[in-house]
Amino acid sequence: MDEDTHTDTPQKLSDSDQAKVDAFLARGVNSVDRKPFRPLFLIFLLMAVVAGFSLLSQGIAQWAGIY
């Protein structure tokens, strides 16, 4: 059996299937390296947007004389 450079676990795919997977991951959208997903940043960004819209709506209501 060939030495696996990634892990010491047994190979789950045949060599031809692994080659297909590697080729798929190397082309198109999958070939672009991205920053890791940061869910906390997304939550804080969402909170900031909601707070901003809330302040905007209260400002418009006060300007219109409703509030």
PDB file of C-alpha atoms in Angstrom:
ATOM      1  CA  MET A   1       0.000   0.000   0.000  1.00  0.00           C
ATOM      2  CA  ASP A   2       1.314   3.484  -0.841  1.00  0.00           C
ATOM      3  CA  GLU A   3       2.212   5.843   1.956  1.00  0.00           C
ATOM      4  CA  ASP A   4      -0.509   8.420   2.504  1.00  0.00           C
ATOM      5  CA  THR A   5       0.967  11.892   2.935  1.00  0.00           C
ATOM      6  CA  HIS A   6      -2.152  13.334   4.573  1.00  0.00           C
ATOM      7  CA  THR A   7      -2.932  10.946   7.436  1.00  0.00           C
ATOM      8  CA  ASP A   8      -2.056   7.520   8.746  1.00  0.00           C
ATOM      9  CA  THR A   9      -5.647   6.278   8.435  1.00  0.00           C
ATOM     10  CA  PRO A  10      -6.555   3.757   5.731  1.00  0.00           C
ATOM     11  CA  GLN A  11      -7.490   5.226   2.365  1.00  0.00           C
ATOM     12  CA  LYS A  12     -11.263   5.425   1.882  1.00  0.00           C
ATOM     13  CA  LEU A  13     -11.241   6.093  -1.872  1.00  0.00           C
ATOM     14  CA  SER A  14      -9.576   4.257  -4.695  1.00  0.00           C
ATOM     15  CA  ASP A  15      -6.655   6.000  -6.362  1.00  0.00           C
ATOM     16  CA  SER A  16      -8.725   6.899  -9.432  1.00  0.00           C
ATOM     17  CA  ASP A  17     -11.571   8.296  -7.320  1.00  0.00           C
ATOM     18  CA  GLN A  18      -9.121  10.301  -5.196  1.00  0.00           C
ATOM     19  CA  ALA A  19      -7.579  11.681  -8.396  1.00  0.00           C
ATOM     20  CA  LYS A  20     -11.040  12.793  -9.568  1.00  0.00           C
ATOM     21  CA  VAL A  21     -11.701  14.497  -6.225  1.00  0.00           C
ATOM     22  CA  ASP A  22      -8.319  16.240  -6.309  1.00  0.00           C
ATOM     23  CA  ALA A  23      -8.928  17.409  -9.886  1.00  0.00           C
ATOM     24  CA  PHE A  24     -12.362  18.757  -8.954  1.00  0.00           C
ATOM     25  CA  LEU A  25     -10.973  20.653  -5.964  1.00  0.00           C
ATOM     26  CA  ALA A  26      -8.227  22.184  -8.108  1.00  0.00           C
ATOM     27  CA  ARG A  27     -10.526  23.872 -10.640  1.00  0.00           C
ATOM     28  CA  GLY A  28     -13.176  26.571 -10.707  1.00  0.00           C
ATOM     29  CA  VAL A  29     -14.567  28.056  -7.513  1.00  0.00           C
ATOM     30  CA  ASN A  30     -12.935  25.382  -5.381  1.00  0.00           C
ATOM     31  CA  SER A  31      -9.411  26.400  -6.418  1.00  0.00           C
ATOM     32  CA  VAL A  32      -9.571  29.813  -4.687  1.00  0.00           C
ATOM     33  CA  ASP A  33      -8.064  29.999  -1.219  1.00  0.00           C
ATOM     34  CA  ARG A  34     -10.404  31.751   1.187  1.00  0.00           C
ATOM     35  CA  LYS A  35     -10.188  33.144   4.679  1.00  0.00           C
ATOM     36  CA  PRO A  36     -11.727  30.902   7.330  1.00  0.00           C
ATOM     37  CA  PHE A  37     -15.382  31.506   8.126  1.00  0.00           C
ATOM     38  CA  ARG A  38     -15.824  33.681  11.221  1.00  0.00           C
ATOM     39  CA  PRO A  39     -19.341  33.298  12.651  1.00  0.00           C
ATOM     40  CA  LEU A  40     -18.761  35.760  15.514  1.00  0.00           C
ATOM     41  CA  PHE A  41     -17.859  38.494  13.033  1.00  0.00           C
ATOM     42  CA  LEU A  42     -21.055  37.739  11.125  1.00  0.00           C
ATOM     43  CA  ILE A  43     -23.130  37.954  14.318  1.00  0.00           C
ATOM     44  CA  PHE A  44     -21.577  41.297  15.306  1.00  0.00           C
ATOM     45  CA  LEU A  45     -22.026  42.629  11.785  1.00  0.00           C
ATOM     46  CA  LEU A  46     -25.684  41.598  11.850  1.00  0.00           C
ATOM     47  CA  MET A  47     -26.161  43.275  15.240  1.00  0.00           C
ATOM     48  CA  ALA A  48     -24.544  46.476  13.926  1.00  0.00           C
ATOM     49  CA  VAL A  49     -26.762  46.524  10.831  1.00  0.00           C
ATOM     50  CA  VAL A  50     -29.930  45.943  12.889  1.00  0.00           C
ATOM     51  CA  ALA A  51     -28.918  48.671  15.364  1.00  0.00           C
ATOM     52  CA  GLY A  52     -28.147  51.039  12.488  1.00  0.00           C
ATOM     53  CA  PHE A  53     -31.519  50.465  10.850  1.00  0.00           C
ATOM     54  CA  SER A  54     -33.231  50.900  14.229  1.00  0.00           C
ATOM     55  CA  LEU A  55     -31.537  54.248  14.794  1.00  0.00           C
ATOM     56  CA  LEU A  56     -32.323  55.293  11.232  1.00  0.00           C
ATOM     57  CA  SER A  57     -36.000  54.407  11.617  1.00  0.00           C
ATOM     58  CA  GLN A  58     -36.242  56.281  14.925  1.00  0.00           C
ATOM     59  CA  GLY A  59     -34.552  59.296  13.342  1.00  0.00           C
ATOM     60  CA  ILE A  60     -36.991  59.257  10.426  1.00  0.00           C
ATOM     61  CA  ALA A  61     -39.941  58.902  12.819  1.00  0.00           C
ATOM     62  CA  GLN A  62     -38.712  61.823  14.917  1.00  0.00           C
ATOM     63  CA  TRP A  63     -38.110  63.934  11.808  1.00  0.00           C
ATOM     64  CA  ALA A  64     -41.631  63.152  10.563  1.00  0.00           C
ATOM     65  CA  GLY A  65     -43.130  64.069  13.934  1.00  0.00           C
ATOM     66  CA  ILE A  66     -44.480  60.603  14.668  1.00  0.00           C
ATOM     67  CA  TYR A  67     -42.259  59.806  17.620  1.00  0.00           C
TER      68      TYR A  67
END
